[in-house]
XYZ file of N, CA and C in Angstrom:
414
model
N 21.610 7.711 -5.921
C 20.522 7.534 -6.858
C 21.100 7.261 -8.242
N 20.520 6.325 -8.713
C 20.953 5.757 -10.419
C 20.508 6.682 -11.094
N 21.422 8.148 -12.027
C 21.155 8.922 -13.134
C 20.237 7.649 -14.208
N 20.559 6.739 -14.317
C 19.835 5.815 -15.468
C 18.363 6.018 -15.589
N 17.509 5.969 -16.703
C 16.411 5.831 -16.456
C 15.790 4.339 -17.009
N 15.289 3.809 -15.658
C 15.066 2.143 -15.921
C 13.381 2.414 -16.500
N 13.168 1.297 -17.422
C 12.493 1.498 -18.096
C 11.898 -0.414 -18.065
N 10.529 -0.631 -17.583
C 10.200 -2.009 -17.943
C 10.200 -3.156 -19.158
N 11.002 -4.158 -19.053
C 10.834 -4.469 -20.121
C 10.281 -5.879 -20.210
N 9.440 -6.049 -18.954
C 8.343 -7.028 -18.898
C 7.573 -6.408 -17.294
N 6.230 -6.649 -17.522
C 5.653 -5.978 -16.552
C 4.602 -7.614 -16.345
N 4.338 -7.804 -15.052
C 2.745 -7.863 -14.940
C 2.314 -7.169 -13.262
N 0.996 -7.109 -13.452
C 0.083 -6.487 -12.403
C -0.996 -7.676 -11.901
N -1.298 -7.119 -10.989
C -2.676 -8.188 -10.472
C -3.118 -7.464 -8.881
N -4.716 -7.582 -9.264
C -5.127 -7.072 -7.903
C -5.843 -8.349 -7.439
N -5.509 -8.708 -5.788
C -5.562 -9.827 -5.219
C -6.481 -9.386 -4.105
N -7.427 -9.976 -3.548
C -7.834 -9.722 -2.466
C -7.138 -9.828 -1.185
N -7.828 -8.907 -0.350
C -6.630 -8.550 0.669
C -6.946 -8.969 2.298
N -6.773 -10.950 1.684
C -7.190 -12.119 2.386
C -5.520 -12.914 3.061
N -5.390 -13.600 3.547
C -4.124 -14.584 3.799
C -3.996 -15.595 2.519
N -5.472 -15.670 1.604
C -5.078 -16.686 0.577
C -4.878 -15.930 -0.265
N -4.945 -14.343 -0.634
C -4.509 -13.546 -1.884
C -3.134 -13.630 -1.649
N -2.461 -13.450 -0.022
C -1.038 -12.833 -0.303
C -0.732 -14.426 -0.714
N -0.734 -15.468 -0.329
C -0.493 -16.785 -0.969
C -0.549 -16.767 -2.508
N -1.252 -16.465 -2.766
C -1.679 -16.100 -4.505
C -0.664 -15.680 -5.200
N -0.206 -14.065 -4.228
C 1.100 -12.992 -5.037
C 1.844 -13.875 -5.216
N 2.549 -14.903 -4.172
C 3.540 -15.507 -4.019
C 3.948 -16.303 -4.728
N 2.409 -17.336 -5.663
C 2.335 -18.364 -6.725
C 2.734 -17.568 -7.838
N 1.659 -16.598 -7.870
C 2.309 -15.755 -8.960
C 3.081 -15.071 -9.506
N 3.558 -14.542 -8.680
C 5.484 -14.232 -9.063
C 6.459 -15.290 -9.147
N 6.147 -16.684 -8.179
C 6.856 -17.604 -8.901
C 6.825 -18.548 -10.324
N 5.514 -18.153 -10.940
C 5.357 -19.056 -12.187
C 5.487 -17.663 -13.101
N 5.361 -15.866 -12.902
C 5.617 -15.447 -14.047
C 6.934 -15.462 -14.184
N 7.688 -15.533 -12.984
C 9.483 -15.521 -13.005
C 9.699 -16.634 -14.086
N 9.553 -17.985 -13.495
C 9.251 -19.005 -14.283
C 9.037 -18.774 -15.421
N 8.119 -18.427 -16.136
C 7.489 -17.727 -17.745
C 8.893 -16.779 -18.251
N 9.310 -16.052 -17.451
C 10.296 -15.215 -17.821
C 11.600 -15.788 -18.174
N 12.020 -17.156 -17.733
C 13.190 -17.754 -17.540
C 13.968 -18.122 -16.460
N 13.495 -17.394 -15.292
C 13.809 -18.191 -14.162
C 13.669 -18.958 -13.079
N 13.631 -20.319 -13.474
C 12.791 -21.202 -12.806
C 12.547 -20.990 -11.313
N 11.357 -22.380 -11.231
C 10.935 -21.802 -9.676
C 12.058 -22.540 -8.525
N 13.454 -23.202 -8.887
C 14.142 -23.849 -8.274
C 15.660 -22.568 -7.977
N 15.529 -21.547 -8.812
C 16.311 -21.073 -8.912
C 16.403 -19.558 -7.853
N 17.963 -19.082 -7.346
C 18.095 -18.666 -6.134
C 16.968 -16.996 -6.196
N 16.798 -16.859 -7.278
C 16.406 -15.780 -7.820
C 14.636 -15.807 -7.618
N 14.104 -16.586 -7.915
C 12.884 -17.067 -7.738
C 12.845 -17.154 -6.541
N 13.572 -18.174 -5.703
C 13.139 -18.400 -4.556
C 13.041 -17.370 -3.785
N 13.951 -16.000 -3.812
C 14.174 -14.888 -2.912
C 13.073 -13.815 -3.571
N 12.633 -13.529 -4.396
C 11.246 -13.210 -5.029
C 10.003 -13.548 -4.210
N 9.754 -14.827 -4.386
C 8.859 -15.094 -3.867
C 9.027 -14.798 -2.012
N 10.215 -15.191 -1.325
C 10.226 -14.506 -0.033
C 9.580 -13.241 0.402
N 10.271 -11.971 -0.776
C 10.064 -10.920 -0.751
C 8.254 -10.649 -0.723
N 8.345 -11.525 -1.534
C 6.472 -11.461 -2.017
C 5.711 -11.522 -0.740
N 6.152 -12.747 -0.383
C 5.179 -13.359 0.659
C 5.119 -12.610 2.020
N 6.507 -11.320 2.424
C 6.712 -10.595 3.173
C 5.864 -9.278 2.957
N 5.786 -8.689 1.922
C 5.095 -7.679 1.839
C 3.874 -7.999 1.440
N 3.329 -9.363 1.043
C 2.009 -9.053 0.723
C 1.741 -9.248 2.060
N 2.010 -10.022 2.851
C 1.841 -10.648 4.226
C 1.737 -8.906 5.180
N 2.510 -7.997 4.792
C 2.330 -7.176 5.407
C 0.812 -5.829 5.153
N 0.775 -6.437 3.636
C -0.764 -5.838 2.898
C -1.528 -6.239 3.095
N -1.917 -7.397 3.680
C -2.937 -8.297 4.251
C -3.168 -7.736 5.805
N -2.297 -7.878 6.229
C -2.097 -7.757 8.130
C -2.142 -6.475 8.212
N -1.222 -5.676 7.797
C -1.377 -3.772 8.272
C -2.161 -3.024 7.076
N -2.110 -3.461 6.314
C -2.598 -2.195 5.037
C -4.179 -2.698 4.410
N -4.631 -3.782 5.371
C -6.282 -3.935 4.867
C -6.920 -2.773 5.175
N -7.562 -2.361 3.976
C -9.353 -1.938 4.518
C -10.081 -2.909 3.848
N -11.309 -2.903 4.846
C -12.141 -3.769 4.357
C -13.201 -3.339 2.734
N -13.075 -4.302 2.037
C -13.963 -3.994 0.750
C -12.634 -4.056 -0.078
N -11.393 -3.414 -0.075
C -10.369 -3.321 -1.022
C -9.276 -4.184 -1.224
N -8.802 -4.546 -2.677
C -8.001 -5.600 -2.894
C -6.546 -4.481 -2.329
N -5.706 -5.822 -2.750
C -4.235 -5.276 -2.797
C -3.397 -5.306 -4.497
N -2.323 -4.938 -4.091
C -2.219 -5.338 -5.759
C -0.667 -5.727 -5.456
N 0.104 -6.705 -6.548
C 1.457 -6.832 -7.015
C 1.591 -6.813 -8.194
N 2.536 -5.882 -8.484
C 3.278 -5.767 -9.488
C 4.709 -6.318 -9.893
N 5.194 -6.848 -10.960
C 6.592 -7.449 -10.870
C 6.988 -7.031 -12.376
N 8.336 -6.078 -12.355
C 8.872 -5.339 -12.804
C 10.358 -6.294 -13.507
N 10.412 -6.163 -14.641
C 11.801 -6.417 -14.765
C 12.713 -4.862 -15.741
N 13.238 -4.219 -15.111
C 13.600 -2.980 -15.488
C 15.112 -2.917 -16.458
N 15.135 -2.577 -17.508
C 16.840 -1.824 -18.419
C 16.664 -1.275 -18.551
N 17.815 -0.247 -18.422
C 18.997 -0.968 -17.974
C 19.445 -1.011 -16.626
N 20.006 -1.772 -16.033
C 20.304 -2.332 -14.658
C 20.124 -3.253 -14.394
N 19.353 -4.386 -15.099
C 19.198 -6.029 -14.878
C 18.260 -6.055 -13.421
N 17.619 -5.388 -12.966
C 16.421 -5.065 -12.112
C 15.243 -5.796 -11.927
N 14.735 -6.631 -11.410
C 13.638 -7.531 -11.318
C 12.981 -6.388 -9.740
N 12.157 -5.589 -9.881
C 11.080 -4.539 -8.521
C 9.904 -5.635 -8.337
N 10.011 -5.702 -7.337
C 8.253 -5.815 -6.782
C 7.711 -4.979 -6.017
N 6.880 -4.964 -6.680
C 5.595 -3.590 -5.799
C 4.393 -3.877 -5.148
N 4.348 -3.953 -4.153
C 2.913 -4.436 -3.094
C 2.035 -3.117 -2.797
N 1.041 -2.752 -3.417
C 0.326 -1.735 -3.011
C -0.865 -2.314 -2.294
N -0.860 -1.205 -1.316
C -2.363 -1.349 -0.507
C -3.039 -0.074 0.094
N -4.122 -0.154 0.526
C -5.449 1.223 0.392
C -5.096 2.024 1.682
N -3.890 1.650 2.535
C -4.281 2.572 4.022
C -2.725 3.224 4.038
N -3.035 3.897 4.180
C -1.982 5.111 4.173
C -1.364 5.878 5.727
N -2.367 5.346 6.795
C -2.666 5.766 7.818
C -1.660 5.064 8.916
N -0.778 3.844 8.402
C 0.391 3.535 9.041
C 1.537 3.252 8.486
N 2.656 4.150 9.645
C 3.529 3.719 9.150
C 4.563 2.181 9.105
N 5.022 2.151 8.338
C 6.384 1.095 8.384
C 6.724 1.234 9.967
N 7.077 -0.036 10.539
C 7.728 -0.415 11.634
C 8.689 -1.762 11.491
N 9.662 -1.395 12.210
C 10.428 -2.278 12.691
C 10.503 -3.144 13.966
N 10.663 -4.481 14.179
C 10.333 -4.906 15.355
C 11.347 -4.143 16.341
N 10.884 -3.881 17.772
C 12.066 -3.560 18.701
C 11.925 -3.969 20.004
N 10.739 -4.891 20.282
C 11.078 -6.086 21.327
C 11.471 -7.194 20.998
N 12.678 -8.258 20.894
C 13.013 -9.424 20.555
C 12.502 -9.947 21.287
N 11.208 -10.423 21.542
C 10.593 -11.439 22.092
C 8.947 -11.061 21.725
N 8.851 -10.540 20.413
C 7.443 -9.992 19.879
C 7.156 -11.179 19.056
N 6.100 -11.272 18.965
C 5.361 -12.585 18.080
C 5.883 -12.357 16.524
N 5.591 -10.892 16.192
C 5.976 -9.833 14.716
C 6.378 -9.350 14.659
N 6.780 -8.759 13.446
C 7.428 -7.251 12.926
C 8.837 -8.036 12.298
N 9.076 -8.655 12.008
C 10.251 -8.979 11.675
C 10.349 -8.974 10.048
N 9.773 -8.940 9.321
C 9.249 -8.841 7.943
C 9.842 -7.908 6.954
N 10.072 -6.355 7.713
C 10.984 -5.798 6.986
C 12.298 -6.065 7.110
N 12.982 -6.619 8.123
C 13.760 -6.956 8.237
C 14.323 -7.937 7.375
N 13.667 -8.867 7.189
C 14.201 -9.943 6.307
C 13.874 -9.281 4.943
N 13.285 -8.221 4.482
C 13.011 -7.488 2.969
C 14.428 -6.578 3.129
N 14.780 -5.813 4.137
C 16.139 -5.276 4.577
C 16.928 -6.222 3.882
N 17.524 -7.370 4.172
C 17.907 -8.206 4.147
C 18.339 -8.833 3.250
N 17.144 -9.336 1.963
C 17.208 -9.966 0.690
C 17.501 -8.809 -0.327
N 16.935 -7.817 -0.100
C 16.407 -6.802 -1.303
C 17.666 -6.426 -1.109
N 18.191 -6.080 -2.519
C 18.737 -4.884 -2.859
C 18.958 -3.472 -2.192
N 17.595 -2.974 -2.482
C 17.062 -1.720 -2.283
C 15.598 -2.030 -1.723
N 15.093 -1.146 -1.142
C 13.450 -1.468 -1.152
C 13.278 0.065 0.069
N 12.020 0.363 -0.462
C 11.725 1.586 -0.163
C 9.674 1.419 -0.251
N 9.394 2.831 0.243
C 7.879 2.967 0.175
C 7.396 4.094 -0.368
N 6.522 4.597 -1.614
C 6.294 5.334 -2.029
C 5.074 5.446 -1.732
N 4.196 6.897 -1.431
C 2.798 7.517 -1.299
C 2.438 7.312 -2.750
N 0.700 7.102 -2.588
C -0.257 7.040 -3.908
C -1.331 7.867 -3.366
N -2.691 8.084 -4.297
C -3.480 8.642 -4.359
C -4.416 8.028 -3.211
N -4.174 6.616 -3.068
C -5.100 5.985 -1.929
C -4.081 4.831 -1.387
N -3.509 5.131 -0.411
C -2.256 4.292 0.435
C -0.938 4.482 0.023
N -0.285 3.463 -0.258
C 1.173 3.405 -0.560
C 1.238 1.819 -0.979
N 3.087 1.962 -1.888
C 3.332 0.694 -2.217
C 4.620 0.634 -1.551
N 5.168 -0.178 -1.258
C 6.292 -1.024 -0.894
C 7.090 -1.788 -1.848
N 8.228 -1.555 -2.326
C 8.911 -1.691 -3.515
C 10.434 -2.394 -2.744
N 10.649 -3.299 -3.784
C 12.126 -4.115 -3.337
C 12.487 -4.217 -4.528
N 13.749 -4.565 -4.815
C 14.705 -4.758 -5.988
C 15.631 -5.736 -5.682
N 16.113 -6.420 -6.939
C 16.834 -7.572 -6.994
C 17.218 -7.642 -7.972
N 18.553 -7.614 -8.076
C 19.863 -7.868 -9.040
C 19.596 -9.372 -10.151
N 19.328 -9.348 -11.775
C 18.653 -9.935 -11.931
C 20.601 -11.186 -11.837
């Protein structure tokens, strides 16, 4: 665990509906605020962002709907540590994280590839569901 205490030093939020065209949405939108921030949408940093995005919102859409409630992303750029977090929250609390473990399943492969890209990435409890958090070395 990093003694440091990271501290944001650009934030945005957004609650998206928790449709196949919202998690599409997260995905635009973390690539044009990266973009806004300085790192274009061509760049290796962006592009693996938006992966990440499109994996966990994809997973807030598919496992963590209730009906009536949005989802939300958050995108974090944290100092000290040069830290770019994304945070996918959603309303159901009632499942857990899985990993695929038939190789010949249609799904589940999603954390795996967040395994994969991220840094770090972990899942924290809220007052109503949980978020799903990844990190990336800016």
């Amino acid at each position: 665990m990093n003694a440091e205490i990271s501290t944001p030093a650009a934030e945005l939020t957004q609650r998206l509906s928790a449709t196949p065209r919202g998690a599409r949405l997260a995905r635009r939108l973390v690539a044009h605020q990266l973009a806004t921030w300085g790192y274009p949408h061509d760049s290796d940093l962006n592009y693996t962002a938006q992966q990440l995005t499109a994996e966990l919102a994809a997973n807030a859409v598919t496992h963590g709907r209730v009906p009536g409630r949005d989802f939300e992303v958050r995108l974090l750029l944290l100092t000290p540590g040069n830290t770019l977090r994304i945070e996918v929250s959603d309303a159901r609390d009632d499942r857990r994280l899985r990993f695929v473990r038939d190789a010949g399943a249609e799904g589940g492969r999603g954390l795996v590839v967040v395994s994969l890209l991220a840094r770090a990435w972990g899942v924290k409890e809220r007052d109503v569901g949980k978020t799903v958090w990844a990190e990336l070395t800016l």
